[in-house]
Coordinates of C-alpha atoms and ligand atoms in Angstrom, one line a residue:
M1 CA 113.7 104.5 57.6
S2 CA 110.6 102.6 58.2
R3 CA 108.2 103.8 61.2
L4 CA 107.2 100.3 61.8
A5 CA 107.4 99.7 65.5
I6 CA 107.7 96.1 66.6
N7 CA 106.4 94.9 70.0
K8 CA 109.1 95.7 72.5
R9 CA 109.6 92.2 73.9
I10 CA 109.8 90.6 70.5
A11 CA 112.1 93.4 69.2
S12 CA 114.5 92.5 71.7
I13 CA 114.8 88.8 70.9
P14 CA 117.6 87.7 68.5
P15 CA 117.0 85.0 66.0
S16 CA 117.8 81.4 66.8
V17 CA 121.5 80.8 66.3
T18 CA 121.0 77.0 66.1
L19 CA 118.6 77.4 63.3
G20 CA 120.6 80.3 61.7
V21 CA 123.8 78.3 61.4
T22 CA 122.0 75.2 60.1
S23 CA 120.4 77.1 57.4
K24 CA 123.5 78.9 56.5
A25 CA 125.4 75.6 56.2
K26 CA 122.4 74.2 54.1
A27 CA 122.5 77.1 51.8
M28 CA 126.2 76.8 51.3
I29 CA 125.9 73.1 50.4
A30 CA 123.1 73.9 48.0
A31 CA 125.3 76.5 46.4
G32 CA 127.8 73.7 45.7
E33 CA 130.2 74.4 48.5
T34 CA 131.6 71.5 50.6
V35 CA 130.5 72.0 54.1
Y36 CA 130.8 69.6 57.1
S37 CA 128.0 70.6 59.4
F38 CA 127.8 70.0 63.1
A39 CA 125.1 72.6 63.4
A40 CA 121.7 71.2 64.0
G41 CA 120.5 68.9 66.7
E42 CA 118.6 67.0 64.1
P43 CA 119.1 63.3 63.6
D44 CA 120.2 62.3 60.1
F45 CA 118.0 59.2 60.2
D46 CA 114.8 59.1 58.3
T47 CA 111.6 58.6 60.4
P48 CA 110.9 54.9 60.9
E49 CA 108.8 53.5 58.1
H50 CA 105.8 52.3 60.3
I51 CA 105.4 55.9 61.5
K52 CA 105.3 57.3 58.1
V53 CA 102.8 54.5 57.0
A54 CA 100.6 55.5 59.8
A55 CA 100.4 59.1 58.8
V56 CA 99.9 58.3 55.2
Q57 CA 97.1 56.1 56.0
A58 CA 95.5 58.7 58.1
L59 CA 95.7 61.0 55.0
T60 CA 94.2 58.4 52.8
D61 CA 91.5 57.9 55.3
G62 CA 90.6 61.6 55.2
Q63 CA 92.0 62.7 58.6
T64 CA 92.5 66.2 57.1
K65 CA 90.2 68.2 59.4
Y66 CA 90.9 70.1 62.6
A67 CA 91.6 67.9 65.6
P68 CA 90.8 68.9 69.3
V69 CA 92.9 71.8 70.4
T70 CA 94.8 69.7 73.0
G71 CA 95.4 66.9 70.4
L72 CA 93.8 63.6 69.4
P73 CA 92.3 61.9 72.4
A74 CA 94.0 58.6 71.1
L75 CA 97.4 60.3 71.2
R76 CA 96.8 61.9 74.6
S77 CA 95.9 58.5 75.9
V78 CA 99.1 56.8 74.7
I79 CA 101.2 59.7 75.8
S80 CA 99.5 59.2 79.3
N81 CA 100.3 55.5 79.2
K82 CA 103.9 56.1 78.1
L83 CA 104.6 58.5 80.9
K84 CA 103.2 56.0 83.4
A85 CA 105.0 52.9 82.0
E86 CA 108.4 54.5 81.0
N87 CA 108.7 57.5 83.4
G88 CA 106.7 56.5 86.5
L89 CA 104.4 59.6 86.1
D90 CA 100.8 59.4 86.8
Y91 CA 99.1 61.9 84.5
A92 CA 95.7 61.4 83.1
P93 CA 95.1 61.9 79.4
E94 CA 93.2 65.2 80.3
Q95 CA 96.6 66.5 81.8
V96 CA 98.4 66.1 78.5
V97 CA 98.5 68.8 75.8
V98 CA 100.0 68.1 72.4
S99 CA 101.6 70.9 70.5
C100 CA 103.7 71.7 67.4
G101 CA 107.0 70.5 68.9
A102 CA 108.4 70.5 72.5
K103 CA 109.6 74.0 71.6
H104 CA 106.0 75.1 71.2
S105 CA 105.0 73.2 74.5
L106 CA 107.8 75.1 76.3
F107 CA 106.7 78.3 74.9
N108 CA 103.0 77.8 75.9
I109 CA 104.0 76.7 79.3
I110 CA 106.3 79.8 80.0
M111 CA 103.7 82.1 78.6
A112 CA 100.9 80.6 80.8
L113 CA 103.0 80.3 84.0
C114 CA 105.2 83.3 84.1
D115 CA 104.5 87.0 84.7
E116 CA 106.2 90.3 84.7
G117 CA 108.4 90.6 87.8
E118 CA 108.9 86.9 88.2
E119 CA 112.2 85.0 87.7
V120 CA 112.9 81.5 86.1
I121 CA 116.1 79.9 87.0
V122 CA 118.2 78.5 84.0
P123 CA 121.2 76.3 84.7
T124 CA 123.8 77.5 82.4
P125 CA 125.0 76.5 79.6
Y126 CA 121.4 76.3 78.5
W127 CA 119.5 75.7 75.3
L128 CA 119.2 79.2 73.8
S129 CA 115.6 79.3 73.3
Y130 CA 114.7 79.0 77.1
T131 CA 116.0 82.6 77.9
E132 CA 114.2 84.2 75.0
M133 CA 110.9 82.5 75.8
I134 CA 111.2 83.7 79.4
R135 CA 111.9 87.3 78.2
V136 CA 108.8 87.2 75.8
S137 CA 106.6 86.2 78.8
G138 CA 107.8 89.4 80.7
A139 CA 109.6 87.4 83.3
S140 CA 113.5 87.4 83.7
P141 CA 115.8 84.5 83.3
V142 CA 118.1 84.0 86.2
L143 CA 121.3 82.2 85.1
V144 CA 123.1 79.8 87.4
R145 CA 126.5 79.2 86.0
A146 CA 127.4 75.7 86.5
K147 CA 131.2 75.0 86.8
Q148 CA 133.2 73.2 84.2
E149 CA 135.0 71.3 87.1
N150 CA 131.6 70.0 88.1
D151 CA 131.1 68.7 84.6
F152 CA 128.7 71.7 84.0
K153 CA 126.2 70.3 86.5
M154 CA 124.3 72.7 88.7
T155 CA 124.7 71.8 92.5
P156 CA 121.7 72.1 94.8
E157 CA 123.6 74.8 96.8
E158 CA 124.0 76.9 93.5
F159 CA 120.3 76.4 92.8
E160 CA 119.2 77.4 96.2
A161 CA 121.4 80.5 96.3
A162 CA 119.7 81.7 93.1
I163 CA 116.1 81.4 94.6
T164 CA 114.4 84.8 95.5
P165 CA 110.8 85.5 96.5
N166 CA 110.2 86.1 92.9
T167 CA 111.3 82.8 91.6
K168 CA 108.5 81.1 89.9
A169 CA 110.2 78.0 88.2
I170 CA 113.4 76.4 87.1
I171 CA 114.1 74.8 83.6
F172 CA 115.7 71.5 84.1
N173 CA 116.9 69.8 81.0
S174 CA 118.5 66.3 81.5
P175 CA 120.1 64.9 79.2
S176 CA 120.9 68.4 78.3
N177 CA 121.5 70.5 75.1
P178 CA 124.3 72.0 74.6
I179 CA 126.4 69.6 76.5
G180 CA 124.9 66.1 77.2
I181 CA 124.8 66.4 80.9
V182 CA 122.8 63.6 82.6
Y183 CA 121.9 64.2 86.2
T184 CA 121.9 61.1 88.5
R185 CA 118.9 60.0 90.6
S186 CA 120.4 61.3 93.9
E187 CA 121.4 64.7 92.1
I188 CA 117.8 65.0 90.8
E189 CA 116.4 64.1 94.4
K190 CA 118.4 67.0 96.0
I191 CA 117.3 69.5 93.3
V192 CA 113.7 68.5 93.6
E193 CA 113.9 68.8 97.4
V194 CA 115.2 72.4 97.1
A195 CA 112.3 73.2 94.6
L196 CA 109.6 71.8 96.7
R197 CA 110.9 73.4 99.9
H198 CA 110.8 76.8 98.2
G199 CA 107.7 76.2 96.1
V200 CA 109.5 76.5 92.7
Y201 CA 107.9 74.8 89.7
I202 CA 110.1 72.6 87.7
I203 CA 109.8 72.6 83.9
A204 CA 111.4 69.3 83.0
D205 CA 112.5 69.2 79.4
E206 CA 113.1 65.4 78.7
I207 CA 113.3 65.5 74.9
Y208 CA 116.6 63.6 75.1
E209 CA 115.6 60.9 77.5
K210 CA 116.3 58.1 75.0
L211 CA 119.7 59.3 74.2
L212 CA 121.8 57.9 77.0
Y213 CA 125.3 56.4 77.0
D214 CA 127.3 54.0 79.3
G215 CA 124.2 52.8 81.0
A216 CA 123.0 56.1 82.3
E217 CA 119.5 56.2 83.8
H218 CA 116.9 58.7 82.8
V219 CA 115.0 59.9 85.9
S220 CA 111.8 62.2 85.6
P221 CA 111.9 64.6 88.4
G222 CA 108.0 64.4 88.7
S223 CA 108.4 60.6 89.4
L224 CA 110.2 61.0 92.7
S225 CA 106.9 61.6 94.8
A226 CA 103.3 62.7 94.5
E227 CA 104.3 66.2 95.9
A228 CA 107.1 66.3 93.3
Q229 CA 104.7 65.6 90.5
E230 CA 102.4 68.4 91.5
M231 CA 105.3 70.9 91.1
V232 CA 106.7 69.5 87.9
I233 CA 105.6 70.0 84.3
T234 CA 107.0 67.4 82.1
V235 CA 107.9 68.2 78.5
N236 CA 108.7 65.8 75.8
G237 CA 108.3 65.3 72.0
F238 CA 109.0 63.1 68.9
S239 CA 111.7 64.9 67.1
K240 CA 114.9 63.5 68.8
A241 CA 113.8 60.0 69.7
Y242 CA 111.9 59.1 66.6
S243 CA 113.7 61.4 64.2
M244 CA 110.6 63.4 63.5
T245 CA 111.9 66.9 63.7
G246 CA 109.9 68.1 60.7
W247 CA 106.7 66.6 62.0
R248 CA 106.5 69.4 64.6
L249 CA 104.9 67.4 67.4
G250 CA 105.7 67.6 71.1
Y251 CA 103.7 67.6 74.3
F252 CA 103.7 68.5 78.0
A253 CA 101.8 67.0 81.0
G254 CA 101.2 68.9 84.2
P255 CA 98.7 70.3 86.6
Q256 CA 95.1 70.8 85.3
K257 CA 95.1 74.5 85.9
L258 CA 98.0 74.9 83.6
V259 CA 96.5 72.7 81.0
K260 CA 93.4 74.8 81.0
A261 CA 95.4 78.0 80.5
V262 CA 97.6 76.5 77.8
T263 CA 94.4 75.1 76.0
A264 CA 92.9 78.6 75.8
L265 CA 96.3 80.0 74.6
Q266 CA 96.8 77.2 71.9
G267 CA 93.1 77.5 71.0
H268 CA 93.7 81.1 70.0
S269 CA 97.0 80.6 68.2
T270 CA 97.8 77.3 66.5
S271 CA 94.7 75.2 67.4
S272 CA 95.7 71.7 67.3
P273 CA 98.9 70.3 65.6
T274 CA 98.5 68.9 62.1
T275 CA 95.8 66.1 62.4
F276 CA 97.3 63.3 60.3
A277 CA 100.8 63.8 61.7
Q278 CA 99.3 62.9 65.1
Y279 CA 98.4 59.5 63.8
G280 CA 102.1 59.0 63.0
A281 CA 102.9 60.0 66.6
V282 CA 100.5 57.4 67.9
A283 CA 102.2 54.7 65.9
A284 CA 105.6 55.9 67.2
L285 CA 104.6 55.3 70.8
E286 CA 102.4 52.2 70.1
G287 CA 104.6 50.5 67.5
P288 CA 107.9 48.6 67.7
Q289 CA 110.6 50.4 69.6
D290 CA 113.6 48.6 68.0
C291 CA 114.3 51.7 65.9
L292 CA 115.3 53.6 69.1
K293 CA 117.8 50.9 69.9
E294 CA 119.4 51.0 66.4
M295 CA 119.6 54.9 66.5
G296 CA 121.0 54.6 69.9
I297 CA 123.9 52.3 68.9
A298 CA 124.8 54.6 66.0
F299 CA 124.8 57.8 68.4
A300 CA 126.9 56.0 71.0
E301 CA 129.5 55.0 68.4
R302 CA 129.7 58.7 67.1
R303 CA 129.7 60.0 70.6
N304 CA 132.8 57.9 71.6
Y305 CA 134.5 58.8 68.3
I306 CA 133.9 62.6 68.5
Y307 CA 134.6 62.9 72.2
N308 CA 138.0 61.0 71.9
R309 CA 139.2 63.0 68.9
V310 CA 138.1 66.5 70.1
S311 CA 139.4 66.0 73.6
A312 CA 142.7 64.8 72.3
I313 CA 143.3 68.1 70.4
D314 CA 146.1 70.2 72.1
G315 CA 144.6 73.3 74.0
V316 CA 141.0 71.8 73.9
T317 CA 139.1 70.7 77.0
C318 CA 135.9 68.8 76.7
V319 CA 133.3 67.3 79.2
K320 CA 132.3 63.8 78.1
P321 CA 128.6 63.8 77.3
G322 CA 126.5 61.2 79.0
G323 CA 123.4 61.7 76.7
A324 CA 121.9 63.6 73.9
F325 CA 124.1 64.3 70.8
Y326 CA 126.2 67.3 71.5
V327 CA 129.9 68.0 72.7
L328 CA 130.8 71.5 73.9
P329 CA 134.6 71.8 73.7
D330 CA 136.3 74.9 75.5
I331 CA 138.3 76.5 72.9
S332 CA 139.3 79.7 74.8
S333 CA 142.9 78.9 75.0
F334 CA 143.1 79.9 71.3
G335 CA 142.2 83.6 72.0
L336 CA 139.1 83.8 70.0
D337 CA 135.5 84.4 71.3
S338 CA 133.0 81.6 70.2
V339 CA 131.5 83.6 67.5
S340 CA 134.8 84.5 65.8
F341 CA 136.1 80.9 66.2
A342 CA 132.9 79.5 64.4
E343 CA 133.0 82.1 61.8
Q344 CA 136.7 81.7 60.9
L345 CA 136.4 77.8 61.1
L346 CA 133.5 77.9 58.6
A347 CA 135.4 80.2 56.3
A348 CA 138.6 78.5 56.4
E349 CA 137.6 74.8 56.5
G350 CA 134.0 74.6 55.6
V351 CA 133.2 73.3 59.0
A352 CA 130.0 74.5 60.7
V353 CA 129.7 74.6 64.6
V354 CA 127.4 76.7 66.8
P355 CA 129.1 79.3 68.9
G356 CA 128.6 78.9 72.7
A357 CA 127.7 82.5 73.4
P358 CA 124.0 82.2 72.8
F359 CA 124.0 79.1 75.2
G360 CA 125.7 81.3 77.8
V361 CA 129.3 79.9 77.4
D362 CA 131.4 82.1 75.1
S363 CA 134.5 79.9 75.9
N364 CA 133.1 77.0 74.1
V365 CA 131.5 75.9 70.7
R366 CA 128.9 73.2 70.2
L367 CA 129.3 70.3 67.8
S368 CA 126.1 68.2 67.2
Y369 CA 126.9 64.6 66.2
A370 CA 123.4 63.9 64.9
C371 CA 125.1 63.6 61.5
S372 CA 126.9 60.7 59.5
M373 CA 130.3 59.3 60.6
E374 CA 131.7 60.5 57.3
N375 CA 130.7 64.0 58.1
I376 CA 132.2 63.7 61.6
E377 CA 135.4 62.3 60.4
K378 CA 135.9 65.0 57.6
G379 CA 134.7 67.7 59.8
L380 CA 137.1 66.8 62.6
D381 CA 140.0 66.8 60.1
G382 CA 138.9 70.4 59.3
L383 CA 138.7 71.3 62.8
E384 CA 142.2 69.9 63.6
S385 CA 143.8 71.6 60.7
F386 CA 142.0 75.0 61.6
I387 CA 143.4 74.8 65.1
K388 CA 146.9 73.8 63.9
N389 CA 147.1 77.0 61.7
L390 CA 145.8 79.4 64.4
Ligands
LIG401 N1 114.3 71.2 74.0 C1 115.6 71.1 73.8 C2 116.7 71.0 74.8 C3 116.0 71.0 72.4 O1 117.2 70.9 72.2 C4 115.1 71.2 71.4 C5 115.5 71.2 70.0 N2 114.8 71.1 69.0 C6 113.6 71.3 71.8 C7 113.4 71.3 73.2 C8 112.6 71.4 70.8 O2 112.3 70.3 70.0 P1 111.1 70.1 69.1 O3 110.5 71.5 69.1 O4 111.6 69.8 67.7 O5 110.3 69.1 69.6
LIG402 N1 117.2 72.0 69.4 C1 118.1 71.7 68.1 C2 119.4 72.4 68.3 O1 119.7 73.0 69.4 C3 117.4 72.1 66.8 C4 117.4 73.6 66.6 C5 116.6 74.4 67.5 O2 115.4 74.2 67.5 O3 117.3 75.1 68.4 O4 120.2 72.4 67.4

């Protein structure tokens, strides 16, 4: 038995189940097995050509050295412009920090903002990395269980009831992973009102802002008023909107004091994200945006198809997603917990889904439809046949 002692906070965190199921499915496919994977929230489209060309050009031009810790000035500037033009947020380029993915931005923010003894409110179901990041910081996640009959949306009353003198922040994710909830403007106004009244910071994870259905509107909590913006930290990235998951580029914008702290942290950990990749990100924001429309049309078609089929299965209930690319059907009527359901489904039908347990809902499983229509059709055949045979 090794005597190696791992740092206590790190030792207690489990590996990411989303990434785990994804790599298991990929390994099975590589080994020649037929697997229909609904695992990763990773768009199947290639990164648009003009973005790749910009990064290749940067490489050719010798942009292969360290960039400033917080990101290329040109990228911080186009991000600041984007936040103003699209989100109604008034952040100077100096208030923007570019990191290695929105995940990295969230990690940095939580490490810099939260302390031992403090609490961070997490509407549940939640994206599984939030709670682990909070625990690593020494703070505690406080789960607010949103009700399925409220379409899994946290009400302002539920939010307020969870606030204590130790509450530092809330993580607010709309459109959401794992369920595609989109909060309306008036719902967001009420949540922001509660946060401001209690001095609670809002970490707004807007990574799915471009993935909206049925004419839904994306509202950035920080855009509601100048007071709101002071209490909001806005997180976004390039992975989902521009199909750039492997580029590892995300960012946040927030109060100068937090920017300073994150800059110091990032300066001692990753330094800046990859320099030539950042030129691709500049092209993503400055270049033509029709790629977003094309991908949006494909996602809307997949969402309608998957929701209609899944919700028609006897014994399954499912909230209709208003955004992102996930459905989270309730499978509890079959008498299996989410991990057993997912494991048995993979073994029996070669269909990979992510169990709901690590998202805080053991009665559900998550299907990502960021995959081809053919994968969706065949995978759903497998899901239906699995359920029929239970
Ligand atoms: N937030 C949410 C809600 C997510 O689902 C993801 C998934 N990748 C991220 C943040 C992080 O994205 P990335 O690090 O690829 O920018
Ligand atoms: N966020 C995506 C998902 O939930 C990608 C994997 C991850 O980073 O968690 O599937």
